CSV table of C-alpha atoms and ligand atoms in Angstrom, one decimal:
chain,number,residue,atom,x,y,z
V,21,MET,CA,26.4,-116.7,-36.2
V,22,SER,CA,30.1,-116.3,-35.4
V,23,HIS,CA,31.8,-113.2,-36.7
V,24,THR,CA,35.2,-114.6,-37.4
V,25,LEU,CA,34.4,-114.2,-41.1
V,26,TRP,CA,33.6,-110.7,-42.2
V,27,TYR,CA,31.3,-110.7,-45.2
V,28,PRO,CA,31.3,-108.3,-48.2
V,29,TYR,CA,28.9,-105.4,-48.6
V,30,ALA,CA,27.1,-106.2,-45.4
V,31,GLN,CA,26.2,-104.8,-42.1
V,32,MET,CA,27.4,-107.7,-40.0
V,33,LYS,CA,25.0,-107.0,-37.2
V,34,GLN,CA,22.0,-107.6,-39.5
V,35,LEU,CA,23.6,-110.2,-41.7
V,36,GLU,CA,21.7,-113.5,-42.1
V,37,ILE,CA,23.3,-116.1,-44.4
V,38,ASN,CA,20.9,-118.9,-45.0
V,39,HIS,CA,22.7,-121.1,-47.5
V,40,GLU,CA,25.9,-123.0,-47.2
V,41,VAL,CA,27.4,-124.2,-50.5
V,42,ARG,CA,28.9,-127.7,-50.2
V,43,ARG,CA,29.4,-128.5,-53.8
V,44,ALA,CA,28.6,-127.0,-57.1
V,45,GLU,CA,28.1,-128.4,-60.6
V,46,GLY,CA,26.9,-127.0,-63.9
V,47,VAL,CA,24.5,-124.1,-63.0
V,48,TYR,CA,23.7,-125.7,-59.6
V,49,LEU,CA,24.8,-124.7,-56.1
V,50,HIS,CA,24.3,-127.8,-53.9
V,51,LEU,CA,23.6,-126.7,-50.3
V,52,ALA,CA,24.3,-128.2,-47.0
V,53,SER,CA,20.5,-128.5,-46.5
V,54,GLY,CA,20.4,-130.9,-49.4
V,55,GLU,CA,18.6,-128.4,-51.7
V,56,ARG,CA,20.1,-127.0,-54.8
V,57,LEU,CA,19.8,-123.5,-56.4
V,58,ILE,CA,20.4,-122.4,-59.9
V,59,ASP,CA,23.0,-119.7,-59.8
V,60,ALA,CA,21.4,-116.9,-61.8
V,61,VAL,CA,24.2,-114.5,-61.2
V,62,SER,CA,27.3,-116.7,-62.1
V,63,SER,CA,28.9,-115.9,-58.7
V,64,TRP,CA,29.2,-112.2,-59.4
V,65,TRP,CA,29.3,-112.7,-63.2
V,66,CYS,CA,32.4,-114.8,-63.5
V,67,VAL,CA,31.4,-118.5,-63.7
V,68,ILE,CA,30.8,-118.5,-67.4
V,69,HIS,CA,31.1,-122.2,-68.0
V,70,GLY,CA,29.3,-123.2,-64.8
V,71,TYR,CA,30.8,-125.0,-61.8
V,72,ASN,CA,33.0,-128.0,-61.7
V,73,HIS,CA,33.7,-128.1,-65.4
V,74,PRO,CA,35.6,-131.3,-66.2
V,75,GLU,CA,37.9,-129.8,-68.8
V,76,LEU,CA,38.7,-126.8,-66.6
V,77,ASN,CA,39.3,-129.1,-63.6
V,78,GLN,CA,41.6,-131.2,-65.8
V,79,ALA,CA,43.5,-128.1,-67.0
V,80,ALA,CA,44.0,-126.9,-63.4
V,81,GLN,CA,45.1,-130.4,-62.2
V,82,ALA,CA,47.6,-130.8,-65.0
V,83,GLN,CA,49.1,-127.4,-64.4
V,84,LEU,CA,49.2,-128.0,-60.6
V,85,GLU,CA,51.4,-131.0,-61.2
V,86,GLN,CA,53.8,-128.8,-63.2
V,87,VAL,CA,54.0,-125.6,-61.3
V,88,ALA,CA,51.1,-123.8,-59.4
V,89,HIS,CA,52.9,-120.5,-59.0
V,90,VAL,CA,56.1,-118.9,-59.9
V,91,MET,CA,57.0,-115.2,-59.9
V,92,LEU,CA,56.9,-113.4,-63.2
V,93,GLY,CA,59.7,-111.1,-62.1
V,94,GLY,CA,62.7,-112.3,-64.2
V,95,LEU,CA,61.2,-115.7,-65.0
V,96,LYS,CA,59.2,-117.0,-68.0
V,97,ASN,CA,56.4,-119.5,-67.8
V,98,ALA,CA,54.6,-120.9,-70.8
V,99,PRO,CA,50.9,-120.5,-69.7
V,100,ALA,CA,51.5,-116.7,-69.1
V,101,GLN,CA,53.1,-116.2,-72.5
V,102,GLN,CA,50.5,-118.3,-74.3
V,103,LEU,CA,47.6,-116.5,-72.6
V,104,ALA,CA,49.2,-113.1,-73.5
V,105,ASP,CA,49.4,-114.3,-77.1
V,106,LYS,CA,45.9,-115.6,-77.1
V,107,LEU,CA,44.4,-112.4,-75.7
V,108,VAL,CA,46.3,-110.3,-78.3
V,109,GLU,CA,44.8,-112.6,-81.0
V,110,ILE,CA,41.1,-112.4,-79.8
V,111,THR,CA,41.0,-108.7,-78.7
V,112,PRO,CA,40.9,-105.8,-81.2
V,113,PRO,CA,44.0,-105.8,-83.5
V,114,SER,CA,45.6,-102.7,-82.1
V,115,LEU,CA,45.8,-104.2,-78.6
V,116,GLN,CA,49.2,-105.9,-78.6
V,117,HIS,CA,50.6,-105.9,-75.1
V,118,VAL,CA,49.3,-107.6,-72.0
V,119,PHE,CA,50.0,-106.8,-68.3
V,120,PHE,CA,48.6,-109.3,-65.9
V,121,SER,CA,47.4,-108.8,-62.3
V,122,ASP,CA,45.3,-110.6,-59.8
V,123,SER,CA,41.9,-109.0,-59.8
V,124,GLY,CA,39.7,-106.6,-61.8
V,125,SER,CA,40.3,-103.7,-59.4
V,126,VAL,CA,44.0,-104.1,-59.7
V,127,GLY,CA,43.7,-104.4,-63.5
V,128,VAL,CA,41.9,-101.0,-63.5
V,129,GLU,CA,44.6,-99.5,-61.2
V,130,VAL,CA,47.2,-100.7,-63.7
V,131,ALA,CA,45.3,-99.0,-66.5
V,132,LEU,CA,45.0,-95.7,-64.6
V,133,LYS,CA,48.7,-95.7,-63.7
V,134,MET,CA,49.6,-96.6,-67.3
V,135,ALA,CA,47.6,-93.7,-68.6
V,136,VAL,CA,49.1,-91.1,-66.2
V,137,GLN,CA,52.7,-92.3,-66.8
V,138,PHE,CA,52.1,-92.5,-70.6
V,139,TRP,CA,51.8,-88.7,-70.6
V,140,GLN,CA,54.5,-88.3,-67.9
V,141,ASN,CA,57.0,-90.2,-70.0
V,142,GLN,CA,56.4,-87.7,-72.8
V,143,GLY,CA,56.9,-84.7,-70.6
V,144,GLN,CA,53.2,-83.9,-70.1
V,145,SER,CA,53.1,-84.3,-66.3
V,146,SER,CA,50.0,-82.1,-65.8
V,147,LYS,CA,47.9,-84.8,-67.4
V,148,GLN,CA,47.0,-86.8,-64.3
V,149,LYS,CA,43.2,-86.7,-64.0
V,150,ILE,CA,40.7,-89.2,-65.3
V,151,LEU,CA,37.3,-88.5,-66.9
V,152,SER,CA,34.7,-91.0,-65.9
V,153,LEU,CA,30.9,-91.4,-66.2
V,154,ARG,CA,28.2,-91.1,-63.6
V,155,LYS,CA,26.9,-94.6,-62.6
V,156,ALA,CA,30.3,-96.1,-63.3
V,157,TYR,CA,31.8,-98.8,-61.2
V,158,HIS,CA,35.4,-99.7,-61.7
V,159,GLY,CA,36.3,-101.6,-58.4
V,160,ASP,CA,36.8,-101.1,-54.7
V,161,THR,CA,40.5,-100.0,-54.3
V,162,THR,CA,41.3,-96.4,-53.9
V,163,GLY,CA,42.1,-95.4,-57.4
V,164,CYS,CA,39.1,-97.4,-58.7
V,165,MET,CA,36.8,-95.7,-56.2
V,166,SER,CA,38.0,-92.3,-57.4
V,167,VAL,CA,36.6,-93.1,-60.9
V,168,SER,CA,33.5,-94.9,-59.6
V,169,ASP,CA,30.2,-93.2,-58.9
V,170,CYS,CA,28.1,-95.1,-56.4
V,171,ASP,CA,25.5,-92.7,-55.0
V,172,GLU,CA,24.0,-95.4,-52.9
V,173,GLY,CA,26.8,-94.9,-50.4
V,174,MET,CA,29.6,-97.3,-51.2
V,175,HIS,CA,32.4,-94.7,-51.6
V,176,HIS,CA,31.3,-91.2,-50.4
V,177,LEU,CA,32.9,-91.8,-47.0
V,178,PHE,CA,36.3,-91.8,-48.6
V,179,ASN,CA,35.9,-88.6,-50.6
V,180,GLY,CA,38.5,-86.9,-48.5
V,181,ILE,CA,41.3,-89.2,-49.4
V,182,LEU,CA,40.4,-90.0,-53.0
V,183,PRO,CA,42.0,-88.3,-55.9
V,184,GLN,CA,39.4,-85.9,-57.4
V,185,GLN,CA,38.4,-86.9,-60.9
V,186,TYR,CA,36.0,-85.5,-63.5
V,187,PHE,CA,32.6,-87.1,-64.2
V,188,ALA,CA,30.4,-86.7,-67.2
V,189,PRO,CA,26.6,-87.5,-66.9
V,190,ALA,CA,25.5,-91.1,-67.1
V,191,PRO,CA,24.8,-92.2,-70.6
V,192,TYR,CA,21.2,-92.5,-71.5
V,193,GLY,CA,19.0,-93.5,-74.4
V,194,GLY,CA,19.8,-97.2,-74.3
V,195,TYR,CA,21.5,-99.4,-76.9
V,196,GLU,CA,19.3,-97.9,-79.6
V,197,ALA,CA,19.8,-94.3,-78.6
V,198,ASN,CA,18.7,-91.8,-81.3
V,199,ASP,CA,21.1,-89.3,-83.0
V,200,ALA,CA,19.9,-86.3,-81.0
V,201,ASP,CA,20.5,-88.0,-77.6
V,202,ILE,CA,24.0,-89.2,-78.7
V,203,ALA,CA,24.9,-85.8,-80.0
V,204,ALA,CA,23.8,-84.1,-76.8
V,205,GLN,CA,25.8,-86.5,-74.6
V,206,LEU,CA,28.9,-86.1,-76.8
V,207,ASP,CA,28.5,-82.4,-76.6
V,208,HIS,CA,28.5,-82.4,-72.8
V,209,ILE,CA,31.5,-84.6,-72.7
V,210,GLU,CA,33.3,-82.4,-75.3
V,211,GLN,CA,32.8,-79.4,-73.0
V,212,LEU,CA,34.4,-81.2,-70.1
V,213,MET,CA,37.4,-82.3,-72.2
V,214,GLN,CA,37.8,-78.9,-73.7
V,215,GLN,CA,37.8,-77.3,-70.2
V,216,HIS,CA,40.2,-79.7,-68.6
V,217,GLN,CA,42.2,-81.0,-71.5
V,218,SER,CA,45.5,-80.0,-69.9
V,219,GLN,CA,44.8,-82.1,-66.9
V,220,LEU,CA,43.1,-85.1,-68.4
V,221,ALA,CA,45.1,-88.3,-69.0
V,222,ALA,CA,42.3,-90.6,-70.0
V,223,MET,CA,38.7,-91.3,-70.1
V,224,ILE,CA,37.5,-94.7,-68.6
V,225,VAL,CA,34.2,-96.3,-69.4
V,226,GLU,CA,32.5,-99.7,-69.0
V,227,PRO,CA,31.5,-100.0,-72.7
V,228,LEU,CA,27.8,-100.5,-73.4
V,229,LEU,CA,26.8,-101.9,-70.0
V,230,GLN,CA,27.3,-100.1,-66.7
V,231,GLY,CA,27.1,-103.2,-64.5
V,232,ALA,CA,27.1,-102.3,-60.9
V,233,GLY,CA,25.4,-99.0,-61.7
V,234,GLY,CA,22.3,-101.1,-62.4
V,235,LEU,CA,22.9,-102.8,-65.8
V,236,GLN,CA,22.4,-99.5,-67.6
V,237,LEU,CA,22.8,-99.8,-71.4
V,238,TYR,CA,24.0,-97.3,-73.9
V,239,SER,CA,24.8,-97.0,-77.6
V,240,PRO,CA,27.9,-98.3,-79.3
V,241,ARG,CA,27.8,-95.1,-81.4
V,242,LEU,CA,28.4,-93.1,-78.2
V,243,LEU,CA,31.7,-95.1,-77.9
V,244,ASP,CA,32.6,-94.3,-81.5
V,245,GLY,CA,32.0,-90.6,-80.6
V,246,LEU,CA,34.2,-90.9,-77.5
V,247,ARG,CA,37.0,-92.3,-79.5
V,248,ALA,CA,37.0,-89.2,-81.8
V,249,LEU,CA,36.8,-86.8,-78.8
V,250,CYS,CA,39.7,-88.6,-77.0
V,251,ASP,CA,41.8,-88.2,-80.1
V,252,GLN,CA,40.9,-84.6,-80.6
V,253,TYR,CA,41.6,-83.6,-77.0
V,254,GLN,CA,44.5,-85.9,-76.4
V,255,LEU,CA,43.1,-88.4,-73.8
V,256,LEU,CA,43.7,-92.1,-73.8
V,257,LEU,CA,40.5,-94.2,-74.0
V,258,ILE,CA,40.2,-97.0,-71.4
V,259,PHE,CA,37.6,-99.7,-71.7
V,260,ASP,CA,36.9,-101.5,-68.4
V,261,GLU,CA,35.6,-104.8,-69.8
V,262,VAL,CA,35.9,-106.7,-66.5
V,263,ALA,CA,32.1,-107.4,-66.6
V,264,THR,CA,31.4,-107.1,-70.3
V,265,GLY,CA,34.3,-109.2,-71.5
V,266,PHE,CA,33.9,-112.8,-72.6
V,267,GLY,CA,30.5,-112.7,-74.2
V,268,ARG,CA,28.3,-111.0,-71.6
V,269,THR,CA,26.9,-108.4,-74.1
V,270,GLY,CA,26.5,-110.9,-76.9
V,271,ARG,CA,29.8,-110.3,-78.6
V,272,LEU,CA,33.1,-111.6,-77.4
V,273,PHE,CA,33.9,-108.2,-76.1
V,274,ALA,CA,31.6,-105.2,-75.8
V,275,CYS,CA,34.0,-103.2,-78.0
V,276,ASN,CA,33.2,-105.6,-80.8
V,277,HIS,CA,29.8,-103.8,-81.1
V,278,CYS,CA,31.5,-100.6,-82.2
V,279,GLN,CA,33.8,-99.5,-85.0
V,280,ILE,CA,36.6,-98.2,-82.8
V,281,GLU,CA,39.3,-99.6,-80.4
V,282,PRO,CA,40.3,-98.4,-77.0
V,283,ASP,CA,44.0,-97.6,-76.1
V,284,ILE,CA,43.8,-99.8,-73.0
V,285,MET,CA,41.3,-102.5,-72.1
V,286,VAL,CA,40.9,-104.4,-68.8
V,287,LEU,CA,39.6,-108.0,-68.5
V,288,ALA,CA,39.0,-110.0,-65.4
V,289,LYS,CA,35.8,-111.8,-64.0
V,290,GLY,CA,35.1,-114.2,-66.9
V,291,LEU,CA,38.8,-114.4,-67.9
V,292,THR,CA,39.4,-117.3,-65.5
V,293,ALA,CA,35.8,-118.6,-65.6
V,294,GLY,CA,35.4,-118.1,-61.8
V,295,TYR,CA,38.1,-120.6,-60.8
V,296,ILE,CA,40.7,-118.2,-59.5
V,297,GLY,CA,41.2,-114.5,-59.6
V,298,HIS,CA,43.2,-112.9,-62.4
V,299,ALA,CA,43.1,-109.9,-64.7
V,300,ALA,CA,44.7,-108.6,-67.9
V,301,THR,CA,45.3,-105.0,-68.8
V,302,LEU,CA,45.9,-104.8,-72.6
V,303,ALA,CA,47.5,-101.8,-74.3
V,304,ASN,CA,48.1,-100.7,-77.8
V,305,SER,CA,51.6,-100.0,-79.2
V,306,ARG,CA,51.2,-96.3,-78.8
V,307,VAL,CA,50.9,-96.8,-75.1
V,308,PHE,CA,53.5,-99.5,-74.9
V,309,ASP,CA,56.1,-97.5,-76.9
V,310,ALA,CA,55.9,-94.6,-74.5
V,311,PHE,CA,57.4,-96.8,-71.9
V,312,TYR,CA,59.9,-98.6,-74.2
V,313,SER,CA,63.1,-96.8,-73.8
V,314,ASP,CA,66.8,-96.9,-72.9
V,315,ASN,CA,65.8,-94.9,-69.9
V,316,PRO,CA,65.0,-97.1,-66.9
V,317,SER,CA,62.9,-94.4,-65.3
V,318,LYS,CA,60.4,-94.7,-68.1
V,319,ALA,CA,59.6,-98.3,-67.2
V,320,PHE,CA,56.2,-99.3,-65.8
V,321,MET,CA,57.0,-100.0,-62.1
V,322,HIS,CA,54.2,-102.3,-61.1
V,323,GLY,CA,54.1,-106.1,-60.3
V,324,PRO,CA,51.5,-107.9,-58.3
V,325,THR,CA,52.9,-111.0,-56.6
V,326,PHE,CA,50.6,-113.3,-58.4
V,327,MET,CA,50.7,-111.7,-61.9
V,328,GLY,CA,51.0,-114.3,-64.6
V,329,ASN,CA,50.2,-117.1,-62.2
V,330,PRO,CA,50.5,-120.3,-64.3
V,331,LEU,CA,47.5,-122.0,-62.7
V,332,ALA,CA,45.2,-119.0,-63.5
V,333,CYS,CA,46.7,-118.6,-67.0
V,334,ALA,CA,46.3,-122.4,-67.8
V,335,ILE,CA,42.6,-122.2,-66.7
V,336,ALA,CA,42.0,-119.0,-68.7
V,337,LEU,CA,43.5,-120.6,-71.8
V,338,LYS,CA,41.3,-123.7,-71.5
V,339,SER,CA,38.3,-121.4,-70.9
V,340,ILE,CA,38.9,-119.5,-74.1
V,341,GLU,CA,39.4,-122.7,-76.0
V,342,ILE,CA,36.0,-124.1,-74.9
V,343,PHE,CA,34.4,-120.7,-75.6
V,344,GLU,CA,35.6,-120.8,-79.2
V,345,ARG,CA,35.2,-124.5,-79.8
V,346,ASP,CA,31.7,-124.8,-78.5
V,347,ASP,CA,30.5,-121.6,-80.2
V,348,TYR,CA,29.5,-119.8,-77.1
V,349,LEU,CA,28.3,-116.8,-79.0
V,350,SER,CA,25.4,-118.8,-80.4
V,351,LYS,CA,24.6,-120.1,-76.9
V,352,ILE,CA,24.6,-116.5,-75.7
V,353,ALA,CA,22.3,-115.4,-78.6
V,354,ASN,CA,19.8,-118.1,-77.5
V,355,ILE,CA,20.0,-116.9,-74.0
V,356,GLU,CA,19.4,-113.3,-75.1
V,357,ALA,CA,16.4,-114.3,-77.2
V,358,ARG,CA,14.8,-116.3,-74.3
V,359,LEU,CA,15.5,-113.4,-71.8
V,360,GLN,CA,13.8,-111.0,-74.3
V,361,ASP,CA,10.8,-113.2,-74.8
V,362,ALA,CA,10.3,-113.9,-71.1
V,363,LEU,CA,11.1,-110.5,-69.6
V,364,LEU,CA,10.5,-107.6,-72.1
V,365,PRO,CA,6.7,-108.0,-72.1
V,366,LEU,CA,6.6,-107.7,-68.3
V,367,GLN,CA,4.6,-104.6,-67.1
V,368,HIS,CA,3.7,-103.7,-63.6
V,369,PRO,CA,3.2,-100.4,-61.7
V,370,PHE,CA,6.4,-101.1,-59.7
V,371,ILE,CA,8.5,-101.6,-62.8
V,372,LYS,CA,10.4,-98.7,-64.3
V,373,GLN,CA,12.2,-100.5,-67.1
V,374,VAL,CA,13.2,-104.0,-68.3
V,375,ARG,CA,16.6,-104.2,-70.2
V,376,VAL,CA,18.2,-107.2,-71.9
V,377,LEU,CA,21.5,-107.4,-73.7
V,378,GLY,CA,23.4,-110.6,-74.5
V,379,ALA,CA,23.3,-112.9,-71.4
V,380,ALA,CA,22.3,-110.1,-69.0
V,381,ALA,CA,18.9,-108.9,-68.0
V,382,VAL,CA,17.6,-106.5,-65.4
V,383,ILE,CA,14.2,-105.5,-64.1
V,384,GLU,CA,14.5,-102.0,-62.7
V,385,VAL,CA,11.8,-101.0,-60.1
V,386,HIS,CA,10.9,-97.5,-59.0
V,387,ASN,CA,11.5,-98.2,-55.4
V,388,SER,CA,13.8,-100.8,-53.8
V,389,GLU,CA,11.0,-101.8,-51.4
V,390,ALA,CA,9.4,-103.6,-54.4
V,391,LEU,CA,12.2,-106.1,-54.2
V,392,GLN,CA,12.0,-106.8,-50.5
V,393,GLY,CA,11.8,-110.6,-50.1
V,394,VAL,CA,12.5,-111.5,-53.7
V,395,GLN,CA,15.7,-113.4,-52.8
V,396,ALA,CA,13.8,-115.8,-50.4
V,397,PHE,CA,11.0,-116.1,-52.9
V,398,ALA,CA,13.4,-117.2,-55.6
V,399,ALA,CA,15.4,-119.5,-53.2
V,400,GLN,CA,12.1,-121.3,-52.4
V,401,ARG,CA,11.8,-121.9,-56.1
V,402,GLY,CA,15.3,-123.2,-56.5
V,403,VAL,CA,17.0,-120.1,-57.9
V,404,TRP,CA,19.8,-117.9,-56.4
V,405,LEU,CA,19.1,-114.3,-57.2
V,406,ARG,CA,20.9,-111.4,-55.6
V,407,PRO,CA,19.1,-108.1,-56.3
V,408,PHE,CA,20.8,-104.8,-55.3
V,409,GLU,CA,19.2,-101.4,-54.8
V,410,ASN,CA,16.4,-101.2,-57.5
V,411,TYR,CA,17.7,-103.9,-59.7
V,412,LEU,CA,16.6,-107.5,-60.0
V,413,TYR,CA,18.9,-109.1,-62.6
V,414,THR,CA,20.3,-112.2,-64.0
V,415,MET,CA,23.6,-112.9,-65.7
V,416,PRO,CA,23.5,-116.7,-65.9
V,417,PRO,CA,26.4,-119.1,-66.8
V,418,TYR,CA,26.4,-119.6,-70.6
V,419,ILE,CA,25.9,-123.4,-70.3
V,420,ILE,CA,22.4,-122.9,-68.9
V,421,ASN,CA,19.7,-124.9,-70.7
V,422,ALA,CA,16.3,-123.6,-71.8
V,423,TYR,CA,14.5,-125.2,-68.9
V,424,GLN,CA,16.9,-123.9,-66.2
V,425,LEU,CA,16.8,-120.4,-67.8
V,426,GLN,CA,13.0,-120.5,-67.7
V,427,GLN,CA,13.1,-121.3,-64.0
V,428,ILE,CA,15.1,-118.1,-63.5
V,429,THR,CA,12.8,-115.9,-65.6
V,430,ASP,CA,9.7,-117.6,-64.0
V,431,CYS,CA,11.0,-116.4,-60.6
V,432,MET,CA,11.7,-112.9,-61.9
V,433,VAL,CA,8.2,-112.6,-63.5
V,434,GLY,CA,6.4,-114.6,-60.8
V,435,TRP,CA,7.6,-112.2,-58.1
V,436,PHE,CA,5.6,-109.3,-59.7
V,437,GLN,CA,2.5,-111.5,-60.3
V,438,SER,CA,2.4,-113.0,-56.8
G,10,PLP,C1,33.8,-106.4,-60.8
G,10,PLP,C2,34.3,-105.2,-61.5
G,10,PLP,C3,35.6,-104.6,-61.2
G,10,PLP,C4,36.4,-105.1,-60.0
G,10,PLP,O1,36.8,-106.4,-60.2
G,10,PLP,P1,37.3,-107.3,-58.9
G,10,PLP,O2,37.9,-108.5,-59.5
G,10,PLP,O3,36.1,-107.5,-58.1
G,10,PLP,O4,38.4,-106.4,-58.2
G,10,PLP,C5,36.0,-103.6,-62.0
G,10,PLP,N1,35.3,-103.1,-63.0
G,10,PLP,C6,34.1,-103.7,-63.3
G,10,PLP,C7,33.3,-103.1,-64.5
G,10,PLP,C8,33.5,-104.7,-62.6
G,10,PLP,O5,32.3,-105.2,-62.9
């Protein structure tokens, strides 16, 4: 294999890539070999409507003929304004302001910078640190790495150059965690906040579902508790909904499972349905107002080249329209029920736990060797699975039908019965 193309998360010397995608449609990846695979992971969780969607294609083509890209610096464009309005409408009521960028990682960087400058603008310049959770993943850029916890070796090499942040233990107890577990976790977090209050600008979490940490689930009531603690100890609360946004956990946003609202929320992945990268960092008026001033030095000095790209925004608008019109939340509820029926009964000495929430399911094994070969096993059966570490998971496109979904779960179950 030629090495002109450097692949992600891979030791290039050992890399074998067996499948070339020529075309894709619906849930299917059509390969150069003539075979097709069901994409059980929605191309890293973003292709929520499946591939080659006629209406999304049409929206992209129509926008292409108007203007594909124009800078947002000093110029308006209708798709960017309309998408900002739409995101304000569908996210929790307090989130009123939208800052666009080009990827989830940059959306998180924007959130972190916003949080630090929020305090700076009010004369509290010692509040520059972020509190995060063990097992968190917030992206691959430097600021994002500093608030991520990937034991399995993704980031530790860079410890020397990363800003040092604070970490609370990974949440536990699952979606249905009991009162005692939640109280113990909040207690631990409160101690950290108490100790470092003068330095902490914000707490960042992936609400309910820590994705790249292994699809770990936790209780919405923990988030309610975090909100109260952040208020008490003067931290902003940031929800990274890059993975959980747009239905993945069974509600439109993971924060819709709880009673509270974050100060800042980041969306990407599903935002543009896998067509083109884009992200949105939403803020409430308390945050926005700390920047809004006659003083130019209080402005937020950030502006990715492609922010508010009209093509991306037009696709996102159409994606949200389809999601609402075609009642995707009920499609997702069906997916959840089928995933639960097919996977939750599974028991095997290799299996540590099976977890399902919304359109996401994972089989966690005790030892990653138990998953050696599962990717090829699934591909022979027409399914594209991409396990990592100890986690065999699916996050299918929401348009998947019952038969296709069963092919995925049959592979996941069949692997342990073969
Ligand atoms: C994928 C992901 C990111 C990073 O998004 P990119 O678009 O890959 O930069 C950030 N946070 C979470 C929770 C993610 O799942």
